[in-house]
Coordinates of N, CA, C and O and ligand atoms in Angstrom, one line a residue:
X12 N 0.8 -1.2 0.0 CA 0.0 0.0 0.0 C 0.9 1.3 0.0 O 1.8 1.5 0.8
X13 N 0.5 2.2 -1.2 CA 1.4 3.4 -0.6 C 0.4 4.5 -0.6 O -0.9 4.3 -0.6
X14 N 1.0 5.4 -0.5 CA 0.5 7.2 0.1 C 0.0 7.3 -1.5 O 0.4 6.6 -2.5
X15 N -1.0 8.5 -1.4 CA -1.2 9.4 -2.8 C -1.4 10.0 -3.1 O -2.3 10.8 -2.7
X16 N -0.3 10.4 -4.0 CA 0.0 11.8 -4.6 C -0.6 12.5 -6.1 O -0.3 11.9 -7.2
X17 N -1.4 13.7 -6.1 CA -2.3 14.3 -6.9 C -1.7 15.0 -7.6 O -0.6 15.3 -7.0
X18 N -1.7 15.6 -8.6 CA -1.3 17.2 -8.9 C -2.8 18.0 -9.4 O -3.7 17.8 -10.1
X19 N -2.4 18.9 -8.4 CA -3.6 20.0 -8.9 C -3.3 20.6 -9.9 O -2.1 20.7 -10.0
X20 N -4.1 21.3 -11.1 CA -4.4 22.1 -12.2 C -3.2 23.5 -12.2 O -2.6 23.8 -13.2
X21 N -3.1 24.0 -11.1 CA -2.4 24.7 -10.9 C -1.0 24.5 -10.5 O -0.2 25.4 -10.8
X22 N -0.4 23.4 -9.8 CA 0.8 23.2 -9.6 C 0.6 22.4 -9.0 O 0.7 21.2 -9.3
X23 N 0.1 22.8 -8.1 CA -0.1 22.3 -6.0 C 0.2 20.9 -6.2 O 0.4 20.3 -7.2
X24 N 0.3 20.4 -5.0 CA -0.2 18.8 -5.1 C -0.9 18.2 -3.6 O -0.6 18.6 -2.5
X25 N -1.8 17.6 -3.9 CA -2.6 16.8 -2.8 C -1.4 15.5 -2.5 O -0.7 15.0 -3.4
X26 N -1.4 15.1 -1.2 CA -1.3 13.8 -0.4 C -2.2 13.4 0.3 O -2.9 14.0 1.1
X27 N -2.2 12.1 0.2 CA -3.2 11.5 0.9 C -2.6 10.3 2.0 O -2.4 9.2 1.6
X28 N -2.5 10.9 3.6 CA -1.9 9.8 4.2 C -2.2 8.2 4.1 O -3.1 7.8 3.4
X29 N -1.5 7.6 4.7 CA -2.1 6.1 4.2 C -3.0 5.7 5.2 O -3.9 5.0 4.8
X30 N -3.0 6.1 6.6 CA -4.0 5.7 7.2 C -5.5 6.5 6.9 O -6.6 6.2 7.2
X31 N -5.1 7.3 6.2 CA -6.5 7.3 6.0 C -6.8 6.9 4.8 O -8.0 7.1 4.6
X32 N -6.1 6.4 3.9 CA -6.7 5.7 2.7 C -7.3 4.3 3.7 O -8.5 3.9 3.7
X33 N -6.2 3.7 4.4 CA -6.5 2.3 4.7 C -8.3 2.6 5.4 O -9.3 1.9 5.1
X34 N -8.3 3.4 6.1 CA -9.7 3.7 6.8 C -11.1 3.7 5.6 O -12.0 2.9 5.7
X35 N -10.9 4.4 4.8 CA -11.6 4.7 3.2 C -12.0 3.0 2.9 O -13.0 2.4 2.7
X36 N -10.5 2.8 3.2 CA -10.9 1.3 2.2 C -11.2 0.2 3.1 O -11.2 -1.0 2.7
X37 N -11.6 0.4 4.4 CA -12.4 -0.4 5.3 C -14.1 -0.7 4.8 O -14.8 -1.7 5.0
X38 N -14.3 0.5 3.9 CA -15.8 0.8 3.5 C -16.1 0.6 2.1 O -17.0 1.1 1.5
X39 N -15.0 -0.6 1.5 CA -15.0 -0.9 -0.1 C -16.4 -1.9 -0.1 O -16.5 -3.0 0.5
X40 N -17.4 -1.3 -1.1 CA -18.3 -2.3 -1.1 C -18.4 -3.4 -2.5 O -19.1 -3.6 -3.5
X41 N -16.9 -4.4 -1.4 CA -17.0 -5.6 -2.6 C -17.8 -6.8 -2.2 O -17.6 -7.8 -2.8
X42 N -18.6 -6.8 -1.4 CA -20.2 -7.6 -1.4 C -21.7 -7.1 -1.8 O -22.1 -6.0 -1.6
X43 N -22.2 -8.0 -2.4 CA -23.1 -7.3 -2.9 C -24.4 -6.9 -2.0 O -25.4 -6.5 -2.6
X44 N -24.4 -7.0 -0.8 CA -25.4 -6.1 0.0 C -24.8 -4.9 0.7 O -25.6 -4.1 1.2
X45 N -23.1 -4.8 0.8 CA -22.7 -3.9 1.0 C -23.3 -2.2 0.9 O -23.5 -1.8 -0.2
X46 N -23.5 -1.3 1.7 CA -24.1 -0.1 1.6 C -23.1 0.9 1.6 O -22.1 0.6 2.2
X47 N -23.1 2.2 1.0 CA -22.5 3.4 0.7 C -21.9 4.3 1.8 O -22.6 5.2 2.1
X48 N -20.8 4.2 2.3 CA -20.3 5.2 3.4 C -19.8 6.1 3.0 O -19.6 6.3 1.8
X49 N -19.2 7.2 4.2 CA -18.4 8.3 3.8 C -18.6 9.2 5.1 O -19.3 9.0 6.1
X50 N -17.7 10.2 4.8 CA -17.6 11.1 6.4 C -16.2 12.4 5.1 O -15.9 12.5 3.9
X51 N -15.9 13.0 6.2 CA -15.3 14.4 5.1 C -13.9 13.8 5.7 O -13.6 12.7 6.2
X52 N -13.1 15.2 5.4 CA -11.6 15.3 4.6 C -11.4 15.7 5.6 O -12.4 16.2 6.2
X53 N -9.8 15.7 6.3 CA -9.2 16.6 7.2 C -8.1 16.8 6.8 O -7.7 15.9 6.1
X54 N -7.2 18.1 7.1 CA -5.9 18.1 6.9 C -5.2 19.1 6.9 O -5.9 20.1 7.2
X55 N -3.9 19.4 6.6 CA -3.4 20.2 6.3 C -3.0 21.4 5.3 O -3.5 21.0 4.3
X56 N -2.6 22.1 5.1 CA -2.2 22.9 4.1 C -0.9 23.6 4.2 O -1.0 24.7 4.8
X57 N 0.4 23.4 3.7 CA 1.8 23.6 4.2 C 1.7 25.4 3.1 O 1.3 25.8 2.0
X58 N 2.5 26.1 4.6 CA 2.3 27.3 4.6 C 3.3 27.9 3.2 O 3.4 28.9 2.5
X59 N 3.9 26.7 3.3 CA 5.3 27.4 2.4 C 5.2 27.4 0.9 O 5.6 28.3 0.1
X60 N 4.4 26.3 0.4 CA 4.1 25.8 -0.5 C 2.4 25.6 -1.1 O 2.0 25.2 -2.2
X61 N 1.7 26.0 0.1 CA -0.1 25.9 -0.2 C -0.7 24.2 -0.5 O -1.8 24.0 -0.8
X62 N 0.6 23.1 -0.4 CA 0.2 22.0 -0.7 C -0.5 21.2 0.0 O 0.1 21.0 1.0
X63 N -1.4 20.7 -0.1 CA -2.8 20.3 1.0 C -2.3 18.3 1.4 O -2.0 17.4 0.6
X64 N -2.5 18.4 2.5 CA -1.8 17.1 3.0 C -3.5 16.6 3.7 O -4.1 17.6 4.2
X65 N -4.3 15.3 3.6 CA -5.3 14.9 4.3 C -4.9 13.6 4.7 O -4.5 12.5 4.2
X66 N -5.1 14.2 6.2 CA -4.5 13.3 7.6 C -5.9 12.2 8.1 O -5.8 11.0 8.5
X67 N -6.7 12.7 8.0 CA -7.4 12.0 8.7 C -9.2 12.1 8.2 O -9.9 13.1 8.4
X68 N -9.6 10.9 7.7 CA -11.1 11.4 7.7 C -12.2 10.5 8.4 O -12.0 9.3 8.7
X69 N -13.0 11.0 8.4 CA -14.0 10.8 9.7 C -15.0 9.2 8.8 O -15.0 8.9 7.6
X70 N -15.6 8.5 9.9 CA -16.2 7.3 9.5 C -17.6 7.7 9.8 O -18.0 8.6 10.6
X71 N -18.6 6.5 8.8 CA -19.9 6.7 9.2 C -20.6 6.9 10.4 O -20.0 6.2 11.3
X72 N -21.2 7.3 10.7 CA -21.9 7.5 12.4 C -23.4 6.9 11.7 O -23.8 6.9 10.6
X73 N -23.9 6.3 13.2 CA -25.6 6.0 12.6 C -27.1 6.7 12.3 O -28.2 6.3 11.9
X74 N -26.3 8.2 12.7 CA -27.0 9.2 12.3 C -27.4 9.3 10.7 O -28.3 9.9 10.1
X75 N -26.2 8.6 10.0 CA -26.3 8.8 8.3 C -27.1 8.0 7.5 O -27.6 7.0 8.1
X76 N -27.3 8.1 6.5 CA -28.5 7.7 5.8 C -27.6 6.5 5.0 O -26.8 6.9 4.2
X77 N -27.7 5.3 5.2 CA -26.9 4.6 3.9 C -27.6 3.1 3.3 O -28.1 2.1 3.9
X78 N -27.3 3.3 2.2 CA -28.3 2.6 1.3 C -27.5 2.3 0.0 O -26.7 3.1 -0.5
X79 N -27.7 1.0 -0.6 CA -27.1 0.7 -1.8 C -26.0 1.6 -2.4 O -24.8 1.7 -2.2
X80 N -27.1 2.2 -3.2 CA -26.8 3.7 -3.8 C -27.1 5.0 -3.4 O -27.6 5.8 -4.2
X81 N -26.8 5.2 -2.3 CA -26.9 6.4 -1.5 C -26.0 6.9 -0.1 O -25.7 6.1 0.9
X82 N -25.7 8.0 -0.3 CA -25.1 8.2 1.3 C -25.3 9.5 1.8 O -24.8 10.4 1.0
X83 N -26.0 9.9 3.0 CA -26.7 11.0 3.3 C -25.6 11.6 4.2 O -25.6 10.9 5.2
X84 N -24.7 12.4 4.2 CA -23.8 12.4 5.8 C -24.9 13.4 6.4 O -25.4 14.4 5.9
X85 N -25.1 12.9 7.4 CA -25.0 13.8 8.9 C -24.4 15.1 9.5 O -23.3 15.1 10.1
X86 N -24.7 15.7 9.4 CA -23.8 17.0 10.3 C -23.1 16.5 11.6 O -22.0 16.8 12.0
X87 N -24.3 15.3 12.3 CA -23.8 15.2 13.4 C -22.9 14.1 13.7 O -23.1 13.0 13.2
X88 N -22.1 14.1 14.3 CA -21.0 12.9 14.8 C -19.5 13.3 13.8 O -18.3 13.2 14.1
X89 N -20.1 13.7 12.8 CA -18.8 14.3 11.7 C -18.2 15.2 12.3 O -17.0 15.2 12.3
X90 N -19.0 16.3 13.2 CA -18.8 18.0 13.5 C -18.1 17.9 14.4 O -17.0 18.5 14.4
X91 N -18.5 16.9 15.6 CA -17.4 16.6 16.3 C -16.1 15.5 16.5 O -15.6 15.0 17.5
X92 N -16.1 15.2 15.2 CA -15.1 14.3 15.4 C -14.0 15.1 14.8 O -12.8 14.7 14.7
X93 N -14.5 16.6 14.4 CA -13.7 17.4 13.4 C -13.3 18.3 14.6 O -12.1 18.6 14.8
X94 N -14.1 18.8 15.1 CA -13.5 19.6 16.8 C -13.0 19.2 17.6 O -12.5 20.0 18.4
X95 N -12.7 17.8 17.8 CA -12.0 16.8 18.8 C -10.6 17.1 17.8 O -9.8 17.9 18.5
X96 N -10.2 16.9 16.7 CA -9.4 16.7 15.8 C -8.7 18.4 15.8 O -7.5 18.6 15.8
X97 N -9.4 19.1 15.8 CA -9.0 20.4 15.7 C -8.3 21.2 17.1 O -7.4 22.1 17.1
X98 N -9.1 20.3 18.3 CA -8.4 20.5 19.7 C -7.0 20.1 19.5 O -6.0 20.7 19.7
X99 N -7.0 18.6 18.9 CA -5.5 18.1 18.7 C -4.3 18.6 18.4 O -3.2 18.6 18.8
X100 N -5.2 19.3 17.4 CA -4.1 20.0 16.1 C -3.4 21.3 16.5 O -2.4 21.8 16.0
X101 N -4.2 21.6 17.6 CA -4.0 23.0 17.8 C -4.8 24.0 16.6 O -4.3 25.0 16.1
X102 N -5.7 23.6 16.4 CA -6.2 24.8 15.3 C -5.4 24.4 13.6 O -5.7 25.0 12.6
X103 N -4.6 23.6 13.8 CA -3.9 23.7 12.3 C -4.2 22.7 11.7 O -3.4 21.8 11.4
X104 N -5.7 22.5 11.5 CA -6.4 21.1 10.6 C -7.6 21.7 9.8 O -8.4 22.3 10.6
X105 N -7.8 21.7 8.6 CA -9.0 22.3 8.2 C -9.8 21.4 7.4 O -9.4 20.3 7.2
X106 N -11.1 21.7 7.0 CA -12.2 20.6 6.6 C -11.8 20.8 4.8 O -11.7 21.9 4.2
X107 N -11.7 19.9 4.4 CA -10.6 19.3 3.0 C -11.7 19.0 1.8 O -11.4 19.1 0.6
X108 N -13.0 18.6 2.4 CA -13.9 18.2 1.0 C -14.4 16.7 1.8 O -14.3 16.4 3.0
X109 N -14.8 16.0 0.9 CA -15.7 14.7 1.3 C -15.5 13.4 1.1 O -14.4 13.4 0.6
X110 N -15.9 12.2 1.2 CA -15.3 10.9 0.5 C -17.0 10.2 0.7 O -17.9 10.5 1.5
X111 N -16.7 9.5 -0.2 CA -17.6 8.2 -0.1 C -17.8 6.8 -1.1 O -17.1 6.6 -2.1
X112 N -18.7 6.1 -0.6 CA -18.1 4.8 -1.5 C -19.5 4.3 -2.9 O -20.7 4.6 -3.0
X113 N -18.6 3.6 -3.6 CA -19.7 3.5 -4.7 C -19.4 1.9 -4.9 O -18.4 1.2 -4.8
X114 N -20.7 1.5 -5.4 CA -20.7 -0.2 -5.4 C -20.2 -0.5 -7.1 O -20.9 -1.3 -7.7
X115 N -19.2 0.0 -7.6 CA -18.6 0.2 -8.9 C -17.4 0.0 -8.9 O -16.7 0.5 -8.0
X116 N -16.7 -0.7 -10.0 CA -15.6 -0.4 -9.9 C -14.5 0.9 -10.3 O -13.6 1.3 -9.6
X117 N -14.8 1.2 -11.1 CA -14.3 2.7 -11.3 C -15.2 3.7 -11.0 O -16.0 4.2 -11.8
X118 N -15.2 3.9 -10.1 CA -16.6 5.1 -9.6 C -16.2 6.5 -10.6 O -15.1 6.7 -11.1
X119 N -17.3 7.1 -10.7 CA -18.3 8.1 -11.3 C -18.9 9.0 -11.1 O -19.7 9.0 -12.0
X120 N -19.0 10.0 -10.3 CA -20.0 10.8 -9.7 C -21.3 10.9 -10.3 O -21.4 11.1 -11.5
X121 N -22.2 10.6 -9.5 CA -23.5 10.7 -9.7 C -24.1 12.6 -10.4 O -23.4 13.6 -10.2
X122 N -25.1 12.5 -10.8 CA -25.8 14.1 -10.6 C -25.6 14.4 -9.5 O -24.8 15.3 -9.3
X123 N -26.2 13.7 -8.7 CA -26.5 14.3 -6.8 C -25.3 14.3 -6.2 O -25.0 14.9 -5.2
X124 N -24.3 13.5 -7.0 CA -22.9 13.7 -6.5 C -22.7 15.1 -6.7 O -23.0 16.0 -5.8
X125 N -22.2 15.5 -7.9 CA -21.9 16.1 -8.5 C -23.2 17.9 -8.1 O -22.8 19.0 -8.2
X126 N -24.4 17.6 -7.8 CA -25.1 19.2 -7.4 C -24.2 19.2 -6.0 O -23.7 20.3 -5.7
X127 N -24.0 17.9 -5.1 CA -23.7 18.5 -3.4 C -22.7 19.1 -3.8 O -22.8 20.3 -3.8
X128 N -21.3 18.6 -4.3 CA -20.2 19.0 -4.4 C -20.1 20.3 -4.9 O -19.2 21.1 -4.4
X129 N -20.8 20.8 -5.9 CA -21.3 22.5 -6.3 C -21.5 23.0 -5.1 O -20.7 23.7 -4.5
X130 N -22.8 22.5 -4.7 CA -23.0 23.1 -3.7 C -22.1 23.4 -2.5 O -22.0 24.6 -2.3
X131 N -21.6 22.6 -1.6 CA -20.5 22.2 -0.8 C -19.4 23.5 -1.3 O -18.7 24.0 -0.4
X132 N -19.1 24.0 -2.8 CA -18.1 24.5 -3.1 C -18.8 26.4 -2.9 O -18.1 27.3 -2.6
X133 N -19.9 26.3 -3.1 CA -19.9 27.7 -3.0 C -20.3 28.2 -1.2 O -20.4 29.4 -0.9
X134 N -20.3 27.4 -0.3 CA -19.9 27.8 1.3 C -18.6 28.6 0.8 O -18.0 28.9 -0.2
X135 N -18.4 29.0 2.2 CA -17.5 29.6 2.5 C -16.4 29.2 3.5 O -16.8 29.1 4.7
X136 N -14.8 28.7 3.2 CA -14.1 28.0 3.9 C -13.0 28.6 3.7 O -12.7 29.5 2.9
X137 N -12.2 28.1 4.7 CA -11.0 28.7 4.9 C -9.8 28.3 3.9 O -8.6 28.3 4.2
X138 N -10.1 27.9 2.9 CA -8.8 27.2 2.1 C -9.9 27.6 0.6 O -11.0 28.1 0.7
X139 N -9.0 27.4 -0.6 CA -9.5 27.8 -1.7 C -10.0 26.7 -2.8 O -10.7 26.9 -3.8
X140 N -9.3 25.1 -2.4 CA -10.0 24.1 -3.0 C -11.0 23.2 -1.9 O -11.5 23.9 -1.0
X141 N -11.2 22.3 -2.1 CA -12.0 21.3 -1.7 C -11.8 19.7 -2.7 O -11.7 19.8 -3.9
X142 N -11.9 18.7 -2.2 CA -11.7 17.3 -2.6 C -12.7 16.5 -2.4 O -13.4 16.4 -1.4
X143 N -12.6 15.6 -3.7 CA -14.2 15.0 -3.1 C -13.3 13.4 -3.8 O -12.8 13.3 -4.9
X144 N -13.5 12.3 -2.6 CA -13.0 11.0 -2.9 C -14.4 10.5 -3.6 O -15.5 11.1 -3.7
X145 N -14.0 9.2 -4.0 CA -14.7 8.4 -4.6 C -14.3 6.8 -4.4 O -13.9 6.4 -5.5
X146 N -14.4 5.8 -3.4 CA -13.9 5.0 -3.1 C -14.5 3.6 -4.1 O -15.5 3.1 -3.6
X147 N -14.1 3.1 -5.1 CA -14.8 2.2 -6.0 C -14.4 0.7 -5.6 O -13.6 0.5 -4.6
X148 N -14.9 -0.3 -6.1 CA -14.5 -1.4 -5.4 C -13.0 -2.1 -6.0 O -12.4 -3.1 -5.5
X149 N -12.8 -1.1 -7.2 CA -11.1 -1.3 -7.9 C -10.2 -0.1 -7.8 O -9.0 -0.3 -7.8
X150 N -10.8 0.9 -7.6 CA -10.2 2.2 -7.6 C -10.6 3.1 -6.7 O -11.7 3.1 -6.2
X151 N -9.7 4.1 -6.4 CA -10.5 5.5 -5.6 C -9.6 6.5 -6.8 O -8.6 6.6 -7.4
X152 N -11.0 7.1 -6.7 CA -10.6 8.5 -7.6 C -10.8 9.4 -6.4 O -11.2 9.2 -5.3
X153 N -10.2 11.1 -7.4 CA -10.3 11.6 -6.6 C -10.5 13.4 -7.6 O -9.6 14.0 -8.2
X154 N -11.7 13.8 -7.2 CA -11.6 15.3 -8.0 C -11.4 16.6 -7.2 O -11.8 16.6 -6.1
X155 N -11.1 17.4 -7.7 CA -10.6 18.9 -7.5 C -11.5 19.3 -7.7 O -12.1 18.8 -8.7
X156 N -12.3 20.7 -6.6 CA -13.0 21.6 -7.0 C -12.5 23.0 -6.6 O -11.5 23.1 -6.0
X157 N -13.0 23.8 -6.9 CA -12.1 25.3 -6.7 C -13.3 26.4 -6.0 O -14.0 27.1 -6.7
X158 N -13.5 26.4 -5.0 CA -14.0 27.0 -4.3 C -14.6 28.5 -4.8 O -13.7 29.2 -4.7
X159 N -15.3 29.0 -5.2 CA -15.8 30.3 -5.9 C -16.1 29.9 -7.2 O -17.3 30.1 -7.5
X160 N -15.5 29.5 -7.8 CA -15.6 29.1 -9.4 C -16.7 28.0 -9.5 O -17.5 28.1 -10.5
X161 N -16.8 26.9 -8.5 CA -16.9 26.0 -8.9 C -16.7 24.7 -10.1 O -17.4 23.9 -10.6
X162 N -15.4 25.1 -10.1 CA -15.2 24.3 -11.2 C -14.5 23.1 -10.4 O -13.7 23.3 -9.5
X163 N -14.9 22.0 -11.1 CA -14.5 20.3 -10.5 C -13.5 19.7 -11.6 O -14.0 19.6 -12.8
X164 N -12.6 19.3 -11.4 CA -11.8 18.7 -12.5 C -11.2 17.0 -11.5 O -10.7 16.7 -10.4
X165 N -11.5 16.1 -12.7 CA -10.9 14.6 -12.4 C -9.9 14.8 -12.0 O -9.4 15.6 -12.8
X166 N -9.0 14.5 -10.7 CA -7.6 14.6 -11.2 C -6.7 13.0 -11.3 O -7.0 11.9 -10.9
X167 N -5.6 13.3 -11.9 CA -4.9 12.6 -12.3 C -4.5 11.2 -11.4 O -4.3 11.5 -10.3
X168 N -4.3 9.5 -11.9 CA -3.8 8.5 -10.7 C -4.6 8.5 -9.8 O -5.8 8.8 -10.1
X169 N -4.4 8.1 -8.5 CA -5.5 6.9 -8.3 C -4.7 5.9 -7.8 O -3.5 5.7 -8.0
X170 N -5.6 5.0 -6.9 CA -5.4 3.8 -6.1 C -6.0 2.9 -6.7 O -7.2 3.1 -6.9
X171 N -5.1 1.4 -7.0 CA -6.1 0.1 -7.7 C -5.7 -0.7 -7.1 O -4.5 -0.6 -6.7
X172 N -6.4 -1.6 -6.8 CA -6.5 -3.0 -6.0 C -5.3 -3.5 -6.7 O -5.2 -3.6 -7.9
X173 N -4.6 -3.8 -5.9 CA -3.2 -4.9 -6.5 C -3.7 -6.3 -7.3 O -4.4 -7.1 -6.7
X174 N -3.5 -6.4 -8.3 CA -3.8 -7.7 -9.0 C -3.2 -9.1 -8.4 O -2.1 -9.5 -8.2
X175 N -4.1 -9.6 -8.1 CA -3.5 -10.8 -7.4 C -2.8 -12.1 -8.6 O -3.6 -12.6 -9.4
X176 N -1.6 -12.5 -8.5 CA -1.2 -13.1 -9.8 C -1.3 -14.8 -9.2 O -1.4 -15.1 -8.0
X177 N -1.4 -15.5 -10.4 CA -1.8 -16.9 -10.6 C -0.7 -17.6 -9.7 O 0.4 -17.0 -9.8
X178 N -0.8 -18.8 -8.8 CA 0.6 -19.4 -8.3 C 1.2 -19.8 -9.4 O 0.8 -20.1 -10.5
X179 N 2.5 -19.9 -8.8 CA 3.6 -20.5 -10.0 C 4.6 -21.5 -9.3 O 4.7 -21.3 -8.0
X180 N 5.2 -22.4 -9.8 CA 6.1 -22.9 -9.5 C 6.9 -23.1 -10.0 O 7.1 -23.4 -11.2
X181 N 7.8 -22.8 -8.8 CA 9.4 -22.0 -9.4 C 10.5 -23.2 -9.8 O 11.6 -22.9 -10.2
Ligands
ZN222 ZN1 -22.0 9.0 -5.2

């Protein structure tokens, strides 16, 4: 398993720690009654360089709505798992965008994906992008949006299930 690294449209680059990939991918729905999770982004943004680091993201609470093909987050159980997080940090953690899972292998954003994420982008936050995962049952993608603009762009690479190869004898 390694870390993942993005390039944003403009230079920048996203990281994504591994513990929190491995957490993401607790919630891969490779059974087929498996239901849709997700919880938001936490992380960093290095002062020197503006390059956004996501340390840590929050898990379903049972407040959320989840269903096949659907995932409703909650305000609640997220908000404070994000203020517990922020006590930690000392104030130096900010809210990064969203993740959630899709019973697909190369996930896709839905419409409803795709209006929250608009939506989500014209708040008002302390950083100038936002991230929205997509956790697939082969892949996680991952897109850029640009805060005021709204504009969402795919970005580049990605995480794929390691191919498991046939035994051999040596
Ligand atoms: Zn979706």
């Amino acid at each position: 398993m390694k870390e993942l690294l993005f390039n944003l449209p403009d230079g920048r680059t996203l990281f994504i720690r591994e513990p929190a990939i491995q957490k993401m991918l607790g919630y891969q729905q490779s059974n087929e009654n498996d239901c849709e999770a997700g919880g938001i982004l936490i992380g960093r943004i290095l002062i020197e360089n503006n390059h956004f680091i996501i340390d840590e993201v929050s898990e379903p609470y049972p407040t959320d709505t989840r269903k096949r093909h659907r995932f409703i987050r909650s305000q609640k159980g997220h908000q404070e798992y994000f203020n517990a997080l922020w006590e930690e940090y000392e104030g130096r953690c900010f809210y990064l965008g969203e993740w959630h899972t899709h019973p697909e292998k190369v996930p896709l954003p839905s419409t409803v994906d795709r209006r929250g994420w608009r939506e989500n982008l014209s708040l008002l936050y302390e950083t100038d992008s936002l991230f929205f995962i997509i956790v697939g049952t082969e892949k996680i993608k991952v897109w850029y949006g640009k805060c005021g603009t709204g504009e969402i762009a795919c970005m580049e690479g990605g995480w794929e299930n390691e191919r498991k190869t046939s035994k051999k004898t040596i």
